[in-house]
Coordinates of C-alpha atoms in Angstrom, one line a residue:
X1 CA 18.2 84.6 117.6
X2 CA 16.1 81.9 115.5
X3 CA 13.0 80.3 116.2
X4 CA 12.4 78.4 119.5
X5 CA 11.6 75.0 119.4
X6 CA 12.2 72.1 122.2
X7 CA 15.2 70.8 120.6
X8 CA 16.6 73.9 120.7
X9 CA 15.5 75.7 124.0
X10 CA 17.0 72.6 126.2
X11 CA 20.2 73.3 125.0
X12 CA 19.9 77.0 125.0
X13 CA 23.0 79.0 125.7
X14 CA 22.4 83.1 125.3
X15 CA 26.6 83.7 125.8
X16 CA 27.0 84.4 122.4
X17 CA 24.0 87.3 122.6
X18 CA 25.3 88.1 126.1
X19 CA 28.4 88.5 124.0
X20 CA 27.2 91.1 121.5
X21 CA 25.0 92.9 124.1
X22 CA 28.6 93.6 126.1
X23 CA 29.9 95.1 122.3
X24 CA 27.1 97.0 122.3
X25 CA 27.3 98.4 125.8
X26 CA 31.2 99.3 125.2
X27 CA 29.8 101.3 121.9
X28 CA 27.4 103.7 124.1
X29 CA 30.7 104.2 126.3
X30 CA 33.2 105.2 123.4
X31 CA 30.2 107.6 122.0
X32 CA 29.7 109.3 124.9
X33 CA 33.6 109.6 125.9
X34 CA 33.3 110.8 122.5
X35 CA 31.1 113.3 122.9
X36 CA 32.4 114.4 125.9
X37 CA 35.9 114.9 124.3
X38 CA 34.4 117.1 121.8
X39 CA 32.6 119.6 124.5
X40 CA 35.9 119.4 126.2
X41 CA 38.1 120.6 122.9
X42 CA 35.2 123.2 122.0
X43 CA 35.6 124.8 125.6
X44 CA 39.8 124.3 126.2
X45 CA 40.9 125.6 122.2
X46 CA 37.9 127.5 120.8
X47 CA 36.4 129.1 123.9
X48 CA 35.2 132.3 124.2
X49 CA 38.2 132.9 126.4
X50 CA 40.6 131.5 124.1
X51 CA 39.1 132.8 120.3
X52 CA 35.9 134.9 119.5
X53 CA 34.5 136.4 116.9
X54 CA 31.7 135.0 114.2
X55 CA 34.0 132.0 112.9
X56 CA 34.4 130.6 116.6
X57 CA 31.0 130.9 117.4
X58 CA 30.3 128.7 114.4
X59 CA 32.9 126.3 115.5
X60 CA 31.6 125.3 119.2
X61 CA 28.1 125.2 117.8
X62 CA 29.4 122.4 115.3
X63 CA 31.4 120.5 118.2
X64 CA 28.4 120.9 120.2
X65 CA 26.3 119.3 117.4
X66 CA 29.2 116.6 117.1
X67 CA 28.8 116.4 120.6
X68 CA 25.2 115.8 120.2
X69 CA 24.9 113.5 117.9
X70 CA 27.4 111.2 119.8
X71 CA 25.0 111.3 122.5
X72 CA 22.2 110.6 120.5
X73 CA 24.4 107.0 119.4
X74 CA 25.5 106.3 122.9
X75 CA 22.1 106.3 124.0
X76 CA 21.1 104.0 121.5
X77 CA 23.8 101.7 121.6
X78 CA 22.8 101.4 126.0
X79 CA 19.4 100.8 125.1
X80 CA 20.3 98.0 122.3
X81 CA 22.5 96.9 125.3
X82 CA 19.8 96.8 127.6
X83 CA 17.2 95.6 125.8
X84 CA 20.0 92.2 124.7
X85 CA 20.6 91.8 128.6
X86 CA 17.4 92.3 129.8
X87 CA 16.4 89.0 126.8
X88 CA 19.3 86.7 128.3
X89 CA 18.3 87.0 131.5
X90 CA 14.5 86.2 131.1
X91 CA 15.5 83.3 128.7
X92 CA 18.0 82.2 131.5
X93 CA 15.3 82.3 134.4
X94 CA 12.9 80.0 131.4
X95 CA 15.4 77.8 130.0
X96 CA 16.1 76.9 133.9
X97 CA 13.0 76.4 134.8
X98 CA 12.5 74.1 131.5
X99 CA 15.0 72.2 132.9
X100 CA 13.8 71.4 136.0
X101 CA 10.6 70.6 134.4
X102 CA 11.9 68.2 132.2
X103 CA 14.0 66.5 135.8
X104 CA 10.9 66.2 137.4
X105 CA 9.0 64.5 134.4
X106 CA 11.2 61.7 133.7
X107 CA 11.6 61.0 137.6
X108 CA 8.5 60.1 137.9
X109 CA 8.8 57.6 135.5
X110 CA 8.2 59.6 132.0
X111 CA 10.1 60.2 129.1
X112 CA 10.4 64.0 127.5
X113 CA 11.3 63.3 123.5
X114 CA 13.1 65.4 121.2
X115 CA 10.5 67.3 120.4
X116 CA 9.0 68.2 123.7
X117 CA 6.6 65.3 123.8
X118 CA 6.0 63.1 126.7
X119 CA 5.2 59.4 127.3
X120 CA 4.7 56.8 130.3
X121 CA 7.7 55.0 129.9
X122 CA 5.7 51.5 129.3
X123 CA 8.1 49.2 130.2
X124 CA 6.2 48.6 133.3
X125 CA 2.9 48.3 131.8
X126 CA 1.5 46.5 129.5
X127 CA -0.2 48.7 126.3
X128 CA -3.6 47.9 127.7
X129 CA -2.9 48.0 131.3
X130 CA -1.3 51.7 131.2
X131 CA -3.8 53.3 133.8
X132 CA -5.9 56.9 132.1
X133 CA -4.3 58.9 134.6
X134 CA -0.6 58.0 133.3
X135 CA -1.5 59.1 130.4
X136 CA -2.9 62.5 132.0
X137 CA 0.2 62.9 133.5
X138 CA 2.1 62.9 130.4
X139 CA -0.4 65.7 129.1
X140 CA 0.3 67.9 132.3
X141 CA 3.9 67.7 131.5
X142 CA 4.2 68.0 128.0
X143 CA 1.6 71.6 128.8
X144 CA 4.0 72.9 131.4
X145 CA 6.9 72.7 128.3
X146 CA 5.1 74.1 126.3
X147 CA 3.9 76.9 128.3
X148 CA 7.5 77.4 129.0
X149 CA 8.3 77.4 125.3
X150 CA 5.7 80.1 125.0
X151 CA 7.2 82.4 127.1
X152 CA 10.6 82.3 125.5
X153 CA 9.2 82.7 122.5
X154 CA 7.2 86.2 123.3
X155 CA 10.6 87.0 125.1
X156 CA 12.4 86.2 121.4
X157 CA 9.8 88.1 119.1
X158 CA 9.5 91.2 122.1
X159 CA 12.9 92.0 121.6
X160 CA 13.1 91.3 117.8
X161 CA 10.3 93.8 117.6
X162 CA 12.0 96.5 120.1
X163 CA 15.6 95.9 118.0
X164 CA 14.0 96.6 114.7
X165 CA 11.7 99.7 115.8
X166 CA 15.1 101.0 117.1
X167 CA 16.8 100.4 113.6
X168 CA 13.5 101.3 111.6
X169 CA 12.5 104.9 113.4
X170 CA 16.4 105.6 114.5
X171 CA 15.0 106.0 117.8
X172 CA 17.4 108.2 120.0
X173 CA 16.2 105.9 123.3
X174 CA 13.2 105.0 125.3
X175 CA 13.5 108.9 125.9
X176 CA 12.8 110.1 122.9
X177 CA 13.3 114.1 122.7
X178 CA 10.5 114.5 120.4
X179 CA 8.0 112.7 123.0
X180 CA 9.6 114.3 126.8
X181 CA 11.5 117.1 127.1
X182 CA 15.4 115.7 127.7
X183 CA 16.1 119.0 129.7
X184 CA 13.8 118.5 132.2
X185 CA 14.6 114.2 132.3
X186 CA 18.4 115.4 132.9
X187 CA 16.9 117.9 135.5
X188 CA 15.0 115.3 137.3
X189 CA 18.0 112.5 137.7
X190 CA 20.3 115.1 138.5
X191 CA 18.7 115.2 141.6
X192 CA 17.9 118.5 141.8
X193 CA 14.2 118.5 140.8
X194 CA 11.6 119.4 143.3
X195 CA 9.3 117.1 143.8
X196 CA 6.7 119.3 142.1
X197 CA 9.2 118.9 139.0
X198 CA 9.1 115.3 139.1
X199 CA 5.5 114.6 139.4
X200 CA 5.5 116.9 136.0
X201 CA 8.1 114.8 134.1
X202 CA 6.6 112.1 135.2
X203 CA 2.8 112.8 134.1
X204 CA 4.1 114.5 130.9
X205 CA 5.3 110.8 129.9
X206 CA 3.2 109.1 127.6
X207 CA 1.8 105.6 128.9
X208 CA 3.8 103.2 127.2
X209 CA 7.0 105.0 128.0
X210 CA 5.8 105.4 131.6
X211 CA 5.6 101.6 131.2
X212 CA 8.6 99.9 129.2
X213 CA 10.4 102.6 131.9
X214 CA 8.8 100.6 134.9
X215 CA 9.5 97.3 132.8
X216 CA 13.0 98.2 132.3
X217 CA 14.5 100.4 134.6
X218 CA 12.6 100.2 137.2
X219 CA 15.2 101.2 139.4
X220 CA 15.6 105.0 138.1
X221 CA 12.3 105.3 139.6
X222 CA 11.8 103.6 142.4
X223 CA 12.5 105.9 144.5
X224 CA 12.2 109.1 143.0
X225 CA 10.1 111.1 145.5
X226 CA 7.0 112.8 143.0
X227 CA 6.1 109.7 141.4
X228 CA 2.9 108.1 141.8
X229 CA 2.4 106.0 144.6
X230 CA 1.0 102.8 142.4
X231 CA 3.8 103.4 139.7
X232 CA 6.6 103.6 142.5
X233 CA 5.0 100.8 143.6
X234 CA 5.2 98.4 140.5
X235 CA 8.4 99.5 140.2
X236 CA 9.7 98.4 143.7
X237 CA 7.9 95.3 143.3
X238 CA 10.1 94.6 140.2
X239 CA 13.0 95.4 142.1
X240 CA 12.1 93.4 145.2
X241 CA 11.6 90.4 143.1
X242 CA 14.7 90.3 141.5
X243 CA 16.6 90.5 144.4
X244 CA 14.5 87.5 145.4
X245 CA 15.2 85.7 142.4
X246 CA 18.6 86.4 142.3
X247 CA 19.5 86.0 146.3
X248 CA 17.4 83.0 147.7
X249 CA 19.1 82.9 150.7
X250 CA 17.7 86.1 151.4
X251 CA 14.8 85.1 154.2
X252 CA 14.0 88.6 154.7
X253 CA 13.5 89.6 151.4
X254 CA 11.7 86.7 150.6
X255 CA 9.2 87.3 153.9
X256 CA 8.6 90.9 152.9
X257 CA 7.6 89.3 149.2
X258 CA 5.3 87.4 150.4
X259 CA 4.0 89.4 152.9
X260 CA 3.0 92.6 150.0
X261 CA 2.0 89.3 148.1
X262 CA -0.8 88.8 150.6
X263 CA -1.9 92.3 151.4
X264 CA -3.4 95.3 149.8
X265 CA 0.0 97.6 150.7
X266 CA 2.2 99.5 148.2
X267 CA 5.8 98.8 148.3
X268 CA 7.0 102.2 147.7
X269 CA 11.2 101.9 148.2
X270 CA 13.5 98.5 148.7
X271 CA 17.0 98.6 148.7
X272 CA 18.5 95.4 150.1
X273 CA 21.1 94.8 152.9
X274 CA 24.6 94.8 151.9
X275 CA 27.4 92.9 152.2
X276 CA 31.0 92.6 151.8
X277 CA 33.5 89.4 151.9
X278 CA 36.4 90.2 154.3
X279 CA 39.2 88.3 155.3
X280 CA 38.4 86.9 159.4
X281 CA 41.2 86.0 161.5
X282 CA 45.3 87.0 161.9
X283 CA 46.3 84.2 160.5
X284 CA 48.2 82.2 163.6
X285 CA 47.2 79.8 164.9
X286 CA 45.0 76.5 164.9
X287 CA 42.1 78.7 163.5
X288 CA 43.9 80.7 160.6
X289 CA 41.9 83.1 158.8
X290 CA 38.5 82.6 156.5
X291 CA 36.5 84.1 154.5
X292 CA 33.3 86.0 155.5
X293 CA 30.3 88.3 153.9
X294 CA 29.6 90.9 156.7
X295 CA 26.6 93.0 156.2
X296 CA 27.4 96.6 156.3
X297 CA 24.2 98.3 155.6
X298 CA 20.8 97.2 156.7
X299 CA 17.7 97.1 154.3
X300 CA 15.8 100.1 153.4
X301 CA 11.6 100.1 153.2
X302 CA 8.8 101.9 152.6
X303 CA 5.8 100.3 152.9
X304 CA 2.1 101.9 152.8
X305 CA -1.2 100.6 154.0
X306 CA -2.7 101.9 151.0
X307 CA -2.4 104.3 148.6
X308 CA -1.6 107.8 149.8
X309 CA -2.1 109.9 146.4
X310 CA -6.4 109.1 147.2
X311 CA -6.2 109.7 150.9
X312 CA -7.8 112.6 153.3
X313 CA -5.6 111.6 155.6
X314 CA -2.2 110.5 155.3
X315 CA 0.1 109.5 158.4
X316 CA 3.9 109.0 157.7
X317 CA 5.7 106.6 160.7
X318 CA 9.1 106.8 161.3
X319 CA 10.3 103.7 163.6
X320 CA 13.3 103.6 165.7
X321 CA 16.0 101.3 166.9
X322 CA 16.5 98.0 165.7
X323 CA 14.0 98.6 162.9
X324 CA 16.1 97.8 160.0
X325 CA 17.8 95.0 160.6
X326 CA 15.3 92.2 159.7
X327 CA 12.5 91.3 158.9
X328 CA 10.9 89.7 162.5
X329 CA 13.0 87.8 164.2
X330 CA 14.4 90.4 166.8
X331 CA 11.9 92.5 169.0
X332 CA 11.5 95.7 166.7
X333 CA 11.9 94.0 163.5
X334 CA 10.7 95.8 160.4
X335 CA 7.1 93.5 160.2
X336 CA 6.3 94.8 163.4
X337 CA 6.8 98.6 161.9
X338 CA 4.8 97.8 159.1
X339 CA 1.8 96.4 162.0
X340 CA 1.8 99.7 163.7
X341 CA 1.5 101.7 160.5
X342 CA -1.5 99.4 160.0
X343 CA -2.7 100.0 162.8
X344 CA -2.7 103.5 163.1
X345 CA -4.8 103.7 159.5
X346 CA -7.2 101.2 161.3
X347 CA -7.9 103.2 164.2
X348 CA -7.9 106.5 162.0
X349 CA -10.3 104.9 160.1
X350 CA -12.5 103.7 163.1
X351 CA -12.2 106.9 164.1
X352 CA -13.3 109.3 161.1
X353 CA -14.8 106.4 159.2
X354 CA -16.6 109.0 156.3
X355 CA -12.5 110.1 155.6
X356 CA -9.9 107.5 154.0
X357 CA -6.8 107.2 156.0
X358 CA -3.3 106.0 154.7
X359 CA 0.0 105.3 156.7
X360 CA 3.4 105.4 155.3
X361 CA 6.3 102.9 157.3
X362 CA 8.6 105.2 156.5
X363 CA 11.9 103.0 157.2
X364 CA 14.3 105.0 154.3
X365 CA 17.4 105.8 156.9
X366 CA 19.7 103.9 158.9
X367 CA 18.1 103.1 161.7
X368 CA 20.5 102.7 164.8
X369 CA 21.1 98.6 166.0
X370 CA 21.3 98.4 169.8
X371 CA 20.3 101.0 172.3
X372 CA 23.7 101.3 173.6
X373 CA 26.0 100.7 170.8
X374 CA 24.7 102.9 168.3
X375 CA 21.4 104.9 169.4
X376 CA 23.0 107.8 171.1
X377 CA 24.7 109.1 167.7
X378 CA 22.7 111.3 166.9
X379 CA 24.3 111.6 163.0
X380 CA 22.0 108.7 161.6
X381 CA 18.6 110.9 162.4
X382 CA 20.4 113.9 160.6
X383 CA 21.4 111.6 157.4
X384 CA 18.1 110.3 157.3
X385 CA 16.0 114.5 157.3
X386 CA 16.6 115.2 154.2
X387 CA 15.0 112.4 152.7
X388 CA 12.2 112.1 155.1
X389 CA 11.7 115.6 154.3
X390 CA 11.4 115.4 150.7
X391 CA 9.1 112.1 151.0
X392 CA 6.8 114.0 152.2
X393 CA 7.0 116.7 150.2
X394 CA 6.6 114.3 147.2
X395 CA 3.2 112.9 148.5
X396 CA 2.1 116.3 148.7
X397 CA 2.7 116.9 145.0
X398 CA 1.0 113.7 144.4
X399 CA -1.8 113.9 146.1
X400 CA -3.4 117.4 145.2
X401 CA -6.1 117.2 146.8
X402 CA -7.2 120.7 148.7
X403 CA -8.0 119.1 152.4
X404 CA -5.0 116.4 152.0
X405 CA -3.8 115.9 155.6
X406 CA -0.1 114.9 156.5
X407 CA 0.8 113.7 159.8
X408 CA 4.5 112.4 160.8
X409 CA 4.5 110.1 163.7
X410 CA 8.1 109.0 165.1
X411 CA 8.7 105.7 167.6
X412 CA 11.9 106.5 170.2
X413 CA 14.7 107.2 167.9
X414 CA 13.1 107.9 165.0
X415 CA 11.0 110.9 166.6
X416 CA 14.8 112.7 166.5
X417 CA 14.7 111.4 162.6
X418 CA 11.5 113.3 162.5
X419 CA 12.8 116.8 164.2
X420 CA 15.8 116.9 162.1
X421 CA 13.6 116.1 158.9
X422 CA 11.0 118.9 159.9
X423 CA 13.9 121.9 160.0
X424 CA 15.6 120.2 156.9
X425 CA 15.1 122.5 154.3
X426 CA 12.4 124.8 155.6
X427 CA 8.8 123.8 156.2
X428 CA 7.8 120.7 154.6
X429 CA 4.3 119.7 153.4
X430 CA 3.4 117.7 156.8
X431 CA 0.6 119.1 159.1
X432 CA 1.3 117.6 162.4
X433 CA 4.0 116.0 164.4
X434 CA 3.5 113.3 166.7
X435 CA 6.4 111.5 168.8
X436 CA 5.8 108.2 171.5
X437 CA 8.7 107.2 173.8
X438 CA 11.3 110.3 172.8
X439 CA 14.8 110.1 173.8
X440 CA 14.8 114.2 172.9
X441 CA 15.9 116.0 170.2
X442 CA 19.3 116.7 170.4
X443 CA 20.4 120.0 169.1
X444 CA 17.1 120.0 166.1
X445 CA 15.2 121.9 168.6
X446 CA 14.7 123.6 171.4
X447 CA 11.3 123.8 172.1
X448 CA 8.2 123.1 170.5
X449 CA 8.1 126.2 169.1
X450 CA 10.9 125.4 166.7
X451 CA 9.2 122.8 164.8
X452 CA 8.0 124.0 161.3
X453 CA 4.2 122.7 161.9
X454 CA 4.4 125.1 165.0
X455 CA 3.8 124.8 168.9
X456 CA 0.0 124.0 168.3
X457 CA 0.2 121.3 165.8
X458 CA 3.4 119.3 168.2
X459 CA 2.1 116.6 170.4
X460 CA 3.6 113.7 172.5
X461 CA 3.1 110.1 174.4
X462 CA 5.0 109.5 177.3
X463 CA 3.8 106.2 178.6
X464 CA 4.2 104.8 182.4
X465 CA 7.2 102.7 183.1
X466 CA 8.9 104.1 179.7
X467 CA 12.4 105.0 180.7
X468 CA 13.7 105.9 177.4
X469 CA 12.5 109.8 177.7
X470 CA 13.9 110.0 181.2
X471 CA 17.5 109.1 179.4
X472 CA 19.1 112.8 178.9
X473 CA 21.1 110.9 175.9
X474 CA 19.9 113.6 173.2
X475 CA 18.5 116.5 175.5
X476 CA 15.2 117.2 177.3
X477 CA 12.4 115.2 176.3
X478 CA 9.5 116.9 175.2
X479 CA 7.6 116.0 178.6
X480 CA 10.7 117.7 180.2
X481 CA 10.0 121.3 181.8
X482 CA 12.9 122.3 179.3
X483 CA 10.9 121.9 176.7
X484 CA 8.1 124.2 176.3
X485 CA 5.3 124.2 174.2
X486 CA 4.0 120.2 173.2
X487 CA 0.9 119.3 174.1
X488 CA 0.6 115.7 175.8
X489 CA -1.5 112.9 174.6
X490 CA -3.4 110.4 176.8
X491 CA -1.8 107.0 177.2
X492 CA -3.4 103.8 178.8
X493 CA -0.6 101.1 178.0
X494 CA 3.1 100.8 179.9
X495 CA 6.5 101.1 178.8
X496 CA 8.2 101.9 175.7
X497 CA 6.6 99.2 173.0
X498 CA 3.2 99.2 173.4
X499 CA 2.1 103.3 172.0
X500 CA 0.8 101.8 168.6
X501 CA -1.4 98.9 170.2
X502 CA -5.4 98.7 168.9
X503 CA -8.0 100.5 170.9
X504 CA -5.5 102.0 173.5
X505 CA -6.2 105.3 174.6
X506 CA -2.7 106.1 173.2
X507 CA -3.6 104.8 169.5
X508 CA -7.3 106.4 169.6
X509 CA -5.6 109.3 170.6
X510 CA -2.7 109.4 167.6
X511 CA -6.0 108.5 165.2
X512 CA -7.2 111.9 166.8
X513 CA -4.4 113.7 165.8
X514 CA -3.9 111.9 162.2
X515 CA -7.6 113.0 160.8
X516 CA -7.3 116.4 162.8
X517 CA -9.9 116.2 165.7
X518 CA -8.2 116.4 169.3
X519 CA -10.7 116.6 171.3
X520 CA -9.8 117.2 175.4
X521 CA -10.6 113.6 176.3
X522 CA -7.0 113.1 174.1
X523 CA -4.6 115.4 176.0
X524 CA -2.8 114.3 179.5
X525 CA -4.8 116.1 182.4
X526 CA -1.7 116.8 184.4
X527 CA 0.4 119.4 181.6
X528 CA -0.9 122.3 180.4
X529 CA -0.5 122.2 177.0
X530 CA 1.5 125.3 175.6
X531 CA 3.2 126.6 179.1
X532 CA 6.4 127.9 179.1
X533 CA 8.0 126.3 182.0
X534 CA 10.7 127.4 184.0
X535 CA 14.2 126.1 184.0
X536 CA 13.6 123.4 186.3
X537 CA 16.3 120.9 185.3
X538 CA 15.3 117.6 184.1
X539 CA 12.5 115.5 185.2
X540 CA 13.2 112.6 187.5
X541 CA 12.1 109.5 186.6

């Protein structure tokens, strides 16, 4: 790279860096190939199966020393890589932006020299006649440049300076062994880390790696359950807007931007819809064939009305059908989900105002589209436990604090999300379960008994004129007389959308439940909470 000056930067091209960061990026491969080659020889000819003794002992040490030192390489070539990339791409996004800068200047009427200065062009005027606020306009542009040229230059010397400490100190990567300990890092991506284990690593970091790593990679993080809620945050952020940048015809994407923009909530997961090309049509015909992107996975988010790691009270919602698909242009679109979190923190706040209250939209599976065509599979609420299960988990290692409440709300379909995620992998960290409009469970339980946070701590809405519980698609509904053992919250509003609407008896009596004071005046007169009934068959609409 050299210095940055106008004459330069309008012209920039960063192929020829792009270039060297790709050579770079193939030397990390060959070292680690390499390295792995070498564990491979050490285990196939000099195993202890194949050759023991002293001398072959000696031997795979060295090969794994060979091994490790070709690690060592391959991560600093990825991180030279990385760091090149990661310098075209913000010059790219500037020198664009320079560009259109410069567009806008001369059509209205200016003229951008070769050095980055600007001037009315006078041919209209005369000298004297050139009105004072041409001449401010020319300032304002000629600042904009150069504000522009500022930031490619801090891009240029930032990654001169993180190139040279790299060559200078012989740094192994941004994960220094000396500074974290490389066992538990490889621990923690493998996936195998408990949460617990995470939140360690993580808090073991020092600040500014914790930082270049949010920077940088933000996706390794972003949704690595045990990680702060504001770091996981700042990370998704970075994610969410360079899928923005990158994908301007995504209007959802853009919407939910704007929206965490404009509000005090913590992004804490985004992974965008996908989509594929495929060939439409059989070819005959007048209409041939042509090519289209279909989406084949909806978007993924978590959004929270605050921040969970400080709250008394923490309620995780898990929305149902149609959730997922956008952003609110279809009746239960994922702003709506994000409303009824808020919602529910308002009314828990109302409610126990000397306690803070925090809801999760919990919105991390794949959420069924259309009541018929895909909400009686059952198999997306069993994908979706586990990792429900461990979110949870990981605000519980977060948030440490000795009375931390954790309550798990599910809407229609994703109340069977929330069963299976309760007996996925033993008891999780959640105190209370609460389901509104529940198609059943399917085969995650039988009775309210089953449920990890027990029979006591299991409650459920059933509002008038709400068909979807009296549809035996996944089993008896918990209001059903087969299935004992729930305890049934008062409702005031109709039908199956309306549970998470303000200063409704059903919302007061969810806030209840979330900062862990049902009182009688919450639970339905006409059930007795806790009776085992008998096998009555199921109840008629």
């Amino acid at each position: 790279m050299t210095s940055l000056d106008y004459a330069y930067a309008k012209d920039l091209s960063v192929e020829s860096i792009r270039e060297a960061a790709e050579r770079w990026y193939k030397l990390a491969r060959h070292n680690c190939d390499t390295g792995d080659e070498l564990r491979q020889f050490a285990m196939r000819k000099i195993g202890p199966d194949v050759f023991d003794g002293g001398t072959a002992t000696a031997a795979r040490a060295r090969a794994q020393q060979l091994a490790g030192r070709f690690d060592d390489a391959a991560e600093e070539a990825e991180l030279i890589s990385r760091t090149l990339h990661n310098a075209c791409d913000d010059l790219d996004v500037c020198a664009l932006e320079l560009r259109s800068v410069v567009d806008a200047a001369e059509n209205c009427g200016y003229l951008v020299g070769a050095d980055g200065s600007v001037r009315f062009n006078t041919a209209a005027y005369a000298e004297a006649a050139i009105p004072p606020e041409v001449h401010d306009g020319a300032q304002s542009w000629a600042r904009q440049i150069e504000a522009i040229l500022d930031r490619m230059r801090e891009i240029d010397e930032g990654t001169d300076r993180t190139l040279r400490t790299l060559i200078e100190e012989g740094t192994r990567s941004q994960f220094d062994a000396d500074r974290v300990s490389s066992a538990l890092f490889d621990h923690v991506l493998s996936g195998n880390a408990t949460t617990d284990e995470v939140y360690q690593w993580w808090t073991s970091l020092p600040q500014d790696m914790r930082d270049e790593i949010l920077r940088d990679d933000p996706d390794m993080v972003a949704w690595l359950d045990g990680i702060p809620s504001v770091d996981r945050h700042t990370a998704n952020m970075r994610v969410l807007q360079e899928h923005v940048l990158n994908n301007p015809n995504d209007v959802d994407a853009a919407a939910l931007l704007s929206d965490m923009a404009n509000s005090d909530n913590l992004l804490l997961g985004f992974r965008p819809a996908e989509y594929e090309t495929r060939t439409i049509g059989h070819g005959g015909g007048l209409i041939g064939t042509t090519e289209a992107n279909i989406r084949v996975s909806d978007w993924q988010v978590i959004v929270a009305t605050g921040d969970p790691d400080q709250a008394d009270n923490v309620a995780t919602f898990v929305p149902g059908t149609d959730s997922d698909r956008q952003w609110g242009s279809v009746d239960e679109g994922t702003k709506l989900q994000i409303e009824r979190a808020k919602n529910l923190a308002d009314e828990a706040q109302l409610y126990a105002p000397d306690q803070s209250t925090v809801a999760v939209m919990w919105l991390a599976y794949d959420a069924p589209n259309g009541v018929l065509a895909q909400a009686p599979d059952p198999q997306r609420a069993r994908d979706g436990a586990a990792d429900l299960n461990r979110f949870i988990d990981g605000m519980g290692s977060v948030n440490q604090g000795d009375n931390v409440r954790q309550t798990v709300l599910g809407h229609s379909y994703g109340s069977l999300t929330v069963a299976y995620g309760d007996q996925s992998g033993g008891a999780t960290s959640a105190d209370a379960i609460v389901v509104a409009g529940s198609p059943g469970f399917n085969d995650a339980v039988d009775s309210a008994r089953d449920f990890n946070v027990g029979a006591e701590n299991f409650y459920y809405l059933e509002a008038e004129g709400d068909m979807v519980p009296s549809t035996p698609v996944h089993g008896s509904n918990p209001g059903s007389p087969l299935f004992p053992g729930g305890t049934e919250l008062t409702t005031s509003t109709s039908g199956h959308s309306e549970y998470y609407q303000r200063r409704t008896d059903d919302i007061m009596a969810m806030a209840a439940v979330i900062v862990g004071d049902v009182g009688a005046e919450h639970i339905e007169n006409d059930h007795n909470a806790g009776r085992a009934y008998p096998d009555l068959g199921p109840r008629v609409p």
